[in-house]
């Protein structure tokens, strides 16, 4: 196989060349497979999914996925020290630079106590996967482990054909000339927003740029009753939970990094394109079908979470109605080339992906899933505070990331605690 990358796939590949941009997912397990069974399951997955057996090559200024003579997926087994050992491994993967020209673009780690508890970690270069892809890989991986453990026949895991770049499946109105025309208009509005944003930043704090930054993780759970209260209150306020979470993160960062200054802030929100393409992408396919949307919102000195959440909600809703999720996807490569070419500005203040409730089954044969985490790498030109939020077992699970050149762990924890306090008090 040799397939040219799409626009956002290229943006992800470029990020992995100039810095590191990986997705790292993790399962907490009660009941663990043997390393041999996990290795066998990985081999079946690699044979099934085309993008798990490719390298990235550059020809004539264009990136391609290429298969052939790609090694097996590396699996590193670790003797589990304690319940927090996984943090160290996840951080290493978030800062790990894949050998693009060699492949594969996925690695696995297995933490095991040899008896009952353990963690399975998958780390991939962002050009081949998105959040739904990683969740599906975990589902298939644990299904295979259970089948191998029971010595049952393994079927329904036949090799799949590669999916095309996402833009080839955009709906009518976002193809051909229409797409070019709308993308040009979107580019113009983004440049206008950039000019206005930079003018308003005069005399205000600007975040530092350190290209040697290393990502550090923070994780937290909001208890079930508090989660239900937050969800219920968001509905009463007629805003999405995504908007409420984005507002709380911005308010906390404004307070702790910007001394509460009234000014515009940039935030990024990720859109899953799978439900909106024609035909919808098969749920069991591995691909990178997301779009990063960037917005600017004025945060007032006396803002509280619900007024800010409503403004954010209105922005995202209007953007969705205009189809900007498709336009941002095809603008990804140009935006990333400009970002790394200039090296003069950070992409945003915050970036957040809210994935809703986890769709993973709670048990696979003898293996019970007791927790799910997901992280995305950040780099010195990226946002100051980023992360992924999801619902697992009716609790909000927060998987956040900060850069060690932006703040120390004490400051990061202050921001994190403030986010939780804002939402609980609201």
Coordinates of C-alpha atoms in Angstrom, one line a residue:
X1 CA 0.0 0.0 0.0
X2 CA 1.1 3.5 -0.8
X3 CA -1.5 6.2 0.0
X4 CA -1.0 10.0 0.0
X5 CA -2.0 11.6 3.3
X6 CA -4.9 14.0 3.5
X7 CA -4.7 17.5 4.8
X8 CA -5.1 16.9 8.5
X9 CA -3.2 13.7 8.4
X10 CA -0.3 15.7 6.9
X11 CA -0.7 18.3 9.7
X12 CA -0.3 15.5 12.2
X13 CA 2.7 14.1 10.4
X14 CA 4.4 17.6 10.3
X15 CA 3.8 18.0 14.0
X16 CA 5.5 14.7 14.6
X17 CA 8.5 15.8 12.5
X18 CA 9.0 19.2 14.1
X19 CA 8.0 18.1 17.6
X20 CA 5.9 15.2 19.0
X21 CA 2.2 14.7 18.5
X22 CA 1.0 11.3 19.8
X23 CA -2.2 9.9 21.2
X24 CA -1.8 7.7 24.2
X25 CA -4.6 5.6 25.6
X26 CA -4.7 3.4 28.6
X27 CA -6.8 0.8 30.3
X28 CA -6.8 -0.2 34.0
X29 CA -7.5 -3.9 34.3
X30 CA -8.7 -6.1 37.1
X31 CA -7.7 -9.5 35.7
X32 CA -4.8 -9.4 33.2
X33 CA -3.9 -11.4 30.1
X34 CA -0.5 -13.1 29.8
X35 CA 2.2 -11.2 27.9
X36 CA 2.2 -13.9 25.3
X37 CA -1.6 -13.6 24.7
X38 CA -1.4 -9.8 24.5
X39 CA 1.5 -10.2 22.0
X40 CA -0.6 -12.6 19.9
X41 CA -3.6 -10.2 20.0
X42 CA -1.4 -7.3 18.8
X43 CA -0.2 -9.4 15.9
X44 CA -3.8 -10.1 14.8
X45 CA -4.6 -6.3 15.1
X46 CA -1.6 -5.4 13.0
X47 CA -2.6 -7.8 10.3
X48 CA -6.2 -6.5 10.4
X49 CA -5.6 -2.7 10.3
X50 CA -3.6 -1.3 7.4
X51 CA -2.4 1.8 9.2
X52 CA -0.8 -0.3 11.9
X53 CA 1.7 -1.6 9.4
X54 CA 2.8 1.5 7.6
X55 CA 5.7 4.0 7.7
X56 CA 5.6 7.7 6.8
X57 CA 7.6 8.7 3.7
X58 CA 8.1 12.0 1.9
X59 CA 8.3 12.2 -1.8
X60 CA 8.1 15.3 -4.0
X61 CA 7.2 17.4 -1.0
X62 CA 4.2 15.2 -0.2
X63 CA 3.7 12.7 2.6
X64 CA 2.6 9.1 2.0
X65 CA 1.7 6.0 4.1
X66 CA 3.7 3.1 2.8
X67 CA 3.5 -0.6 3.8
X68 CA 6.0 -3.4 3.3
X69 CA 8.7 -4.8 5.6
X70 CA 7.3 -2.8 8.6
X71 CA 8.3 -4.4 11.9
X72 CA 5.9 -5.9 14.4
X73 CA 4.3 -3.6 17.0
X74 CA 6.8 -3.2 19.8
X75 CA 5.4 -4.3 23.2
X76 CA 7.3 -3.3 26.4
X77 CA 6.5 -5.3 29.6
X78 CA 7.0 -3.6 32.9
X79 CA 6.8 -5.0 36.4
X80 CA 4.1 -2.9 38.0
X81 CA 5.4 -1.0 41.1
X82 CA 2.3 0.6 42.3
X83 CA -1.1 2.2 41.2
X84 CA 0.7 5.3 39.8
X85 CA 3.5 3.6 37.8
X86 CA 1.5 4.2 34.6
X87 CA 2.0 8.0 34.8
X88 CA 5.7 7.6 34.2
X89 CA 5.1 5.3 31.2
X90 CA 2.4 7.5 29.7
X91 CA 4.6 10.6 30.0
X92 CA 7.4 8.8 28.2
X93 CA 5.1 7.9 25.3
X94 CA 3.7 11.4 25.1
X95 CA 7.2 12.7 24.6
X96 CA 8.4 9.8 22.4
X97 CA 9.4 10.6 18.8
X98 CA 8.4 7.8 16.4
X99 CA 10.8 6.7 13.6
X100 CA 8.4 7.8 10.8
X101 CA 10.5 6.3 8.0
X102 CA 10.7 2.9 9.7
X103 CA 7.3 2.3 11.3
X104 CA 5.2 1.0 12.8
X105 CA 3.5 4.1 14.1
X106 CA 2.0 2.3 17.2
X107 CA 3.6 0.9 20.3
X108 CA 2.2 -1.0 23.3
X109 CA 3.2 -1.2 27.0
X110 CA 1.9 -3.7 29.5
X111 CA 2.2 -3.1 33.3
X112 CA 1.6 -6.3 35.2
X113 CA 1.8 -7.3 38.9
X114 CA 1.9 -10.9 37.6
X115 CA -1.4 -11.8 39.3
X116 CA -4.5 -9.6 39.0
X117 CA -3.9 -5.9 38.3
X118 CA -2.3 -4.2 35.3
X119 CA -2.5 -1.5 32.7
X120 CA -2.4 -1.8 28.9
X121 CA -1.1 1.3 27.1
X122 CA -1.3 2.1 23.4
X123 CA 0.7 5.0 21.9
X124 CA 0.4 6.1 18.3
X125 CA 1.5 8.9 16.1
X126 CA -1.6 11.1 15.6
X127 CA -1.6 10.8 11.8
X128 CA -3.0 7.2 11.9
X129 CA -5.5 7.4 14.8
X130 CA -8.0 9.6 16.6
X131 CA -9.8 9.0 19.9
X132 CA -12.5 6.7 18.5
X133 CA -9.8 4.6 16.7
X134 CA -7.9 4.1 20.0
X135 CA -11.1 3.1 21.8
X136 CA -11.9 0.5 19.0
X137 CA -8.4 -0.8 19.1
X138 CA -8.8 -1.4 22.9
X139 CA -12.1 -3.1 22.3
X140 CA -10.7 -5.5 19.7
X141 CA -7.5 -6.1 21.6
X142 CA -9.4 -7.1 24.8
X143 CA -11.8 -9.2 22.8
X144 CA -8.9 -11.1 21.2
X145 CA -7.2 -11.6 24.5
X146 CA -10.4 -13.1 25.9
X147 CA -10.8 -15.4 22.9
X148 CA -7.2 -16.5 23.1
X149 CA -7.5 -17.2 26.8
X150 CA -10.6 -19.3 26.3
X151 CA -9.0 -21.1 23.2
X152 CA -12.2 -20.2 21.2
X153 CA -12.1 -19.8 17.4
X154 CA -11.1 -16.4 16.3
X155 CA -13.2 -15.0 13.4
X156 CA -14.5 -11.6 12.3
X157 CA -11.0 -10.2 12.4
X158 CA -10.2 -10.4 8.7
X159 CA -7.9 -7.8 7.2
X160 CA -9.6 -4.4 6.3
X161 CA -9.0 -2.1 3.3
X162 CA -7.5 1.3 4.1
X163 CA -9.9 4.2 4.5
X164 CA -9.3 7.3 2.2
X165 CA -8.4 10.7 3.6
X166 CA -11.5 12.2 5.4
X167 CA -11.9 15.1 2.9
X168 CA -12.8 12.6 0.1
X169 CA -16.0 11.8 2.1
X170 CA -17.1 15.3 2.9
X171 CA -20.8 15.9 2.2
X172 CA -22.1 17.8 -0.9
X173 CA -21.4 21.5 -0.5
X174 CA -17.9 20.7 0.8
X175 CA -16.5 19.1 -2.3
X176 CA -14.5 20.5 -5.3
X177 CA -15.0 24.2 -6.1
X178 CA -17.4 24.7 -3.2
X179 CA -14.8 23.4 -0.7
X180 CA -12.1 25.7 -2.2
X181 CA -14.4 28.7 -2.1
X182 CA -15.5 28.1 1.4
X183 CA -12.0 27.3 2.6
X184 CA -10.8 30.6 1.2
X185 CA -13.5 32.5 3.0
X186 CA -12.7 30.6 6.2
X187 CA -9.0 31.5 5.8
X188 CA -9.8 35.1 5.4
X189 CA -12.0 35.2 8.6
X190 CA -9.3 33.4 10.5
X191 CA -6.6 35.9 9.4
X192 CA -9.0 38.8 10.3
X193 CA -9.5 37.2 13.7
X194 CA -5.7 36.8 14.1
X195 CA -5.1 40.5 13.4
X196 CA -7.7 41.6 15.8
X197 CA -6.5 39.2 18.5
X198 CA -2.9 40.3 18.2
X199 CA -4.0 44.0 18.4
X200 CA -5.9 43.4 21.6
X201 CA -2.9 41.5 23.2
X202 CA -0.7 44.6 23.2
X203 CA 0.6 45.2 26.7
X204 CA -0.8 41.9 27.9
X205 CA 1.0 38.8 29.0
X206 CA 2.2 36.5 26.2
X207 CA 3.0 32.9 26.9
X208 CA 6.7 31.9 26.5
X209 CA 7.8 29.7 23.7
X210 CA 10.2 26.8 24.5
X211 CA 10.7 24.3 21.8
X212 CA 12.3 21.8 24.2
X213 CA 9.2 21.6 26.4
X214 CA 8.2 18.2 27.9
X215 CA 4.6 17.3 28.6
X216 CA 3.4 16.3 32.1
X217 CA 0.1 14.7 32.9
X218 CA -2.5 15.4 35.5
X219 CA -5.5 13.2 36.2
X220 CA -8.6 13.6 38.3
X221 CA -12.1 12.1 38.7
X222 CA -15.3 14.0 39.6
X223 CA -17.5 11.8 41.8
X224 CA -20.8 10.5 40.3
X225 CA -23.1 12.7 42.3
X226 CA -21.2 15.9 41.4
X227 CA -21.0 14.8 37.8
X228 CA -24.7 14.4 37.6
X229 CA -25.2 17.8 39.2
X230 CA -22.9 19.5 36.7
X231 CA -24.6 17.7 33.8
X232 CA -28.1 18.7 35.1
X233 CA -27.1 22.3 35.7
X234 CA -25.6 22.6 32.1
X235 CA -28.9 21.4 30.7
X236 CA -30.8 24.0 32.7
X237 CA -28.4 26.6 31.4
X238 CA -29.0 25.3 27.8
X239 CA -25.3 24.8 27.2
X240 CA -23.4 21.6 26.3
X241 CA -21.1 20.0 28.9
X242 CA -18.3 20.6 26.5
X243 CA -19.0 24.4 26.7
X244 CA -19.2 24.3 30.5
X245 CA -15.9 22.5 30.8
X246 CA -14.1 24.8 28.3
X247 CA -15.4 27.8 30.3
X248 CA -14.1 26.4 33.6
X249 CA -10.7 25.7 32.1
X250 CA -10.4 29.2 30.6
X251 CA -11.5 30.9 33.9
X252 CA -8.9 28.9 35.9
X253 CA -6.1 29.6 33.4
X254 CA -7.1 33.3 33.4
X255 CA -6.9 33.5 37.1
X256 CA -3.6 31.6 37.7
X257 CA -1.5 32.5 34.6
X258 CA -3.0 35.9 33.7
X259 CA -3.8 37.3 37.1
X260 CA -7.5 37.6 36.2
X261 CA -6.8 40.1 33.3
X262 CA -9.7 40.9 31.1
X263 CA -8.6 40.0 27.5
X264 CA -9.3 37.7 24.6
X265 CA -8.3 34.1 24.9
X266 CA -7.9 31.4 22.3
X267 CA -9.4 27.9 22.9
X268 CA -9.4 24.9 20.7
X269 CA -12.1 22.2 20.6
X270 CA -11.9 19.0 18.6
X271 CA -14.7 17.8 16.3
X272 CA -15.2 14.2 15.4
X273 CA -16.0 14.1 11.7
X274 CA -17.0 10.4 11.5
X275 CA -20.8 11.0 11.9
X276 CA -20.9 13.8 9.3
X277 CA -19.1 12.3 6.3
X278 CA -20.9 10.4 3.5
X279 CA -21.1 7.5 4.1
X280 CA -20.3 7.6 7.8
X281 CA -17.0 6.0 8.6
X282 CA -17.2 2.4 9.8
X283 CA -16.8 2.3 13.6
X284 CA -14.2 -0.5 13.5
X285 CA -11.8 1.3 11.2
X286 CA -8.5 3.0 12.3
X287 CA -8.1 6.5 10.9
X288 CA -7.6 10.2 11.9
X289 CA -10.9 11.7 11.2
X290 CA -11.0 14.7 13.5
X291 CA -10.9 18.5 13.0
X292 CA -9.3 21.1 15.3
X293 CA -11.4 24.2 15.6
X294 CA -9.9 27.4 17.2
X295 CA -12.0 30.2 18.7
X296 CA -11.4 33.5 20.3
X297 CA -13.5 34.6 23.3
X298 CA -13.3 37.7 25.5
X299 CA -13.0 36.7 29.2
X300 CA -14.1 39.4 31.5
X301 CA -12.7 40.1 35.0
X302 CA -16.0 39.3 36.7
X303 CA -17.0 36.4 34.4
X304 CA -18.5 33.3 35.9
X305 CA -18.8 29.9 34.3
X306 CA -22.3 30.1 32.9
X307 CA -22.2 33.4 31.1
X308 CA -18.9 32.4 29.6
X309 CA -20.2 28.9 28.7
X310 CA -23.1 30.5 26.9
X311 CA -20.8 32.6 24.8
X312 CA -18.6 29.6 24.0
X313 CA -21.7 27.5 23.2
X314 CA -23.0 30.2 20.8
X315 CA -19.6 30.3 19.0
X316 CA -19.4 26.5 18.6
X317 CA -23.0 26.2 17.5
X318 CA -22.7 29.0 14.9
X319 CA -19.4 27.4 13.6
X320 CA -21.0 24.0 13.4
X321 CA -24.0 25.4 11.3
X322 CA -21.4 27.0 8.9
X323 CA -19.7 23.6 8.4
X324 CA -16.4 25.0 9.7
X325 CA -15.4 21.6 11.1
X326 CA -14.8 20.5 7.4
X327 CA -12.9 23.7 6.6
X328 CA -10.7 23.6 9.6
X329 CA -9.7 20.0 8.7
X330 CA -8.5 21.0 5.2
X331 CA -6.8 24.1 6.7
X332 CA -4.8 22.0 9.1
X333 CA -1.8 21.4 7.0
X334 CA -1.4 25.1 6.0
X335 CA -1.9 26.2 9.7
X336 CA 0.7 23.8 10.9
X337 CA 3.2 24.8 8.3
X338 CA 2.7 28.4 9.3
X339 CA 3.0 27.6 13.0
X340 CA 6.3 25.7 12.7
X341 CA 7.6 28.1 10.0
X342 CA 7.2 31.3 12.0
X343 CA 7.7 29.9 15.6
X344 CA 6.3 33.2 16.9
X345 CA 3.0 32.3 18.5
X346 CA 1.3 29.6 20.6
X347 CA -1.6 27.9 18.9
X348 CA -4.1 28.6 21.7
X349 CA -4.4 29.2 25.5
X350 CA -6.3 26.0 26.1
X351 CA -7.3 22.9 24.1
X352 CA -9.9 20.5 25.2
X353 CA -11.5 17.4 23.7
X354 CA -14.7 16.1 25.4
X355 CA -15.5 12.6 24.2
X356 CA -18.7 12.0 26.1
X357 CA -19.3 8.7 27.8
X358 CA -16.9 5.8 27.1
X359 CA -18.4 3.2 24.8
X360 CA -16.1 0.4 26.0
X361 CA -17.8 -2.6 27.5
X362 CA -17.0 -3.0 31.2
X363 CA -15.8 -6.7 30.9
X364 CA -14.1 -8.9 28.3
X365 CA -14.2 -12.5 29.6
X366 CA -12.0 -12.6 32.6
X367 CA -10.8 -9.0 32.2
X368 CA -12.7 -6.1 33.9
X369 CA -12.0 -2.5 32.8
X370 CA -11.8 -0.3 35.9
X371 CA -10.5 2.9 34.2
X372 CA -9.9 4.5 30.9
X373 CA -7.5 7.3 30.1
X374 CA -6.6 9.2 27.0
X375 CA -3.9 11.9 26.4
X376 CA -2.6 13.8 23.4
X377 CA 0.9 15.2 23.2
X378 CA 1.6 18.9 23.4
X379 CA 4.7 20.9 22.4
X380 CA 6.3 24.3 22.8
X381 CA 4.1 26.0 20.2
X382 CA 0.9 24.3 21.5
X383 CA -1.6 25.4 24.1
X384 CA -0.7 26.3 27.7
X385 CA -3.2 23.8 29.2
X386 CA -4.8 21.0 27.3
X387 CA -6.5 17.7 27.9
X388 CA -9.3 15.2 27.3
X389 CA -12.4 14.8 29.4
X390 CA -14.8 11.8 29.3
X391 CA -17.4 10.0 31.3
X392 CA -16.6 6.6 32.7
X393 CA -18.7 4.8 35.3
X394 CA -20.9 7.9 35.5
X395 CA -17.9 10.0 36.6
X396 CA -16.0 12.8 34.8
X397 CA -12.5 11.6 34.1
X398 CA -10.0 14.4 33.5
X399 CA -6.8 13.6 31.6
X400 CA -4.9 16.9 31.4
X401 CA -1.5 18.0 30.1
X402 CA 0.8 20.9 30.9
X403 CA 4.3 21.7 29.7
X404 CA 7.2 21.8 32.2
X405 CA 8.5 25.0 30.6
X406 CA 5.2 26.8 31.3
X407 CA 4.7 25.9 34.9
X408 CA 5.7 23.5 37.7
X409 CA 3.5 20.8 39.1
X410 CA 2.3 23.0 42.0
X411 CA 0.9 25.6 39.6
X412 CA -0.6 22.9 37.4
X413 CA -2.4 21.4 40.4
X414 CA -3.7 24.8 41.4
X415 CA -5.2 25.3 37.9
X416 CA -6.6 21.8 38.1
X417 CA -8.1 22.2 41.5
X418 CA -9.6 25.5 40.5
X419 CA -11.3 24.0 37.4
X420 CA -13.0 21.4 39.7
X421 CA -14.0 24.0 42.2
X422 CA -15.5 26.3 39.6
X423 CA -17.7 23.5 38.2
X424 CA -18.8 22.1 41.6
X425 CA -19.7 25.6 43.0
X426 CA -21.6 26.4 39.8

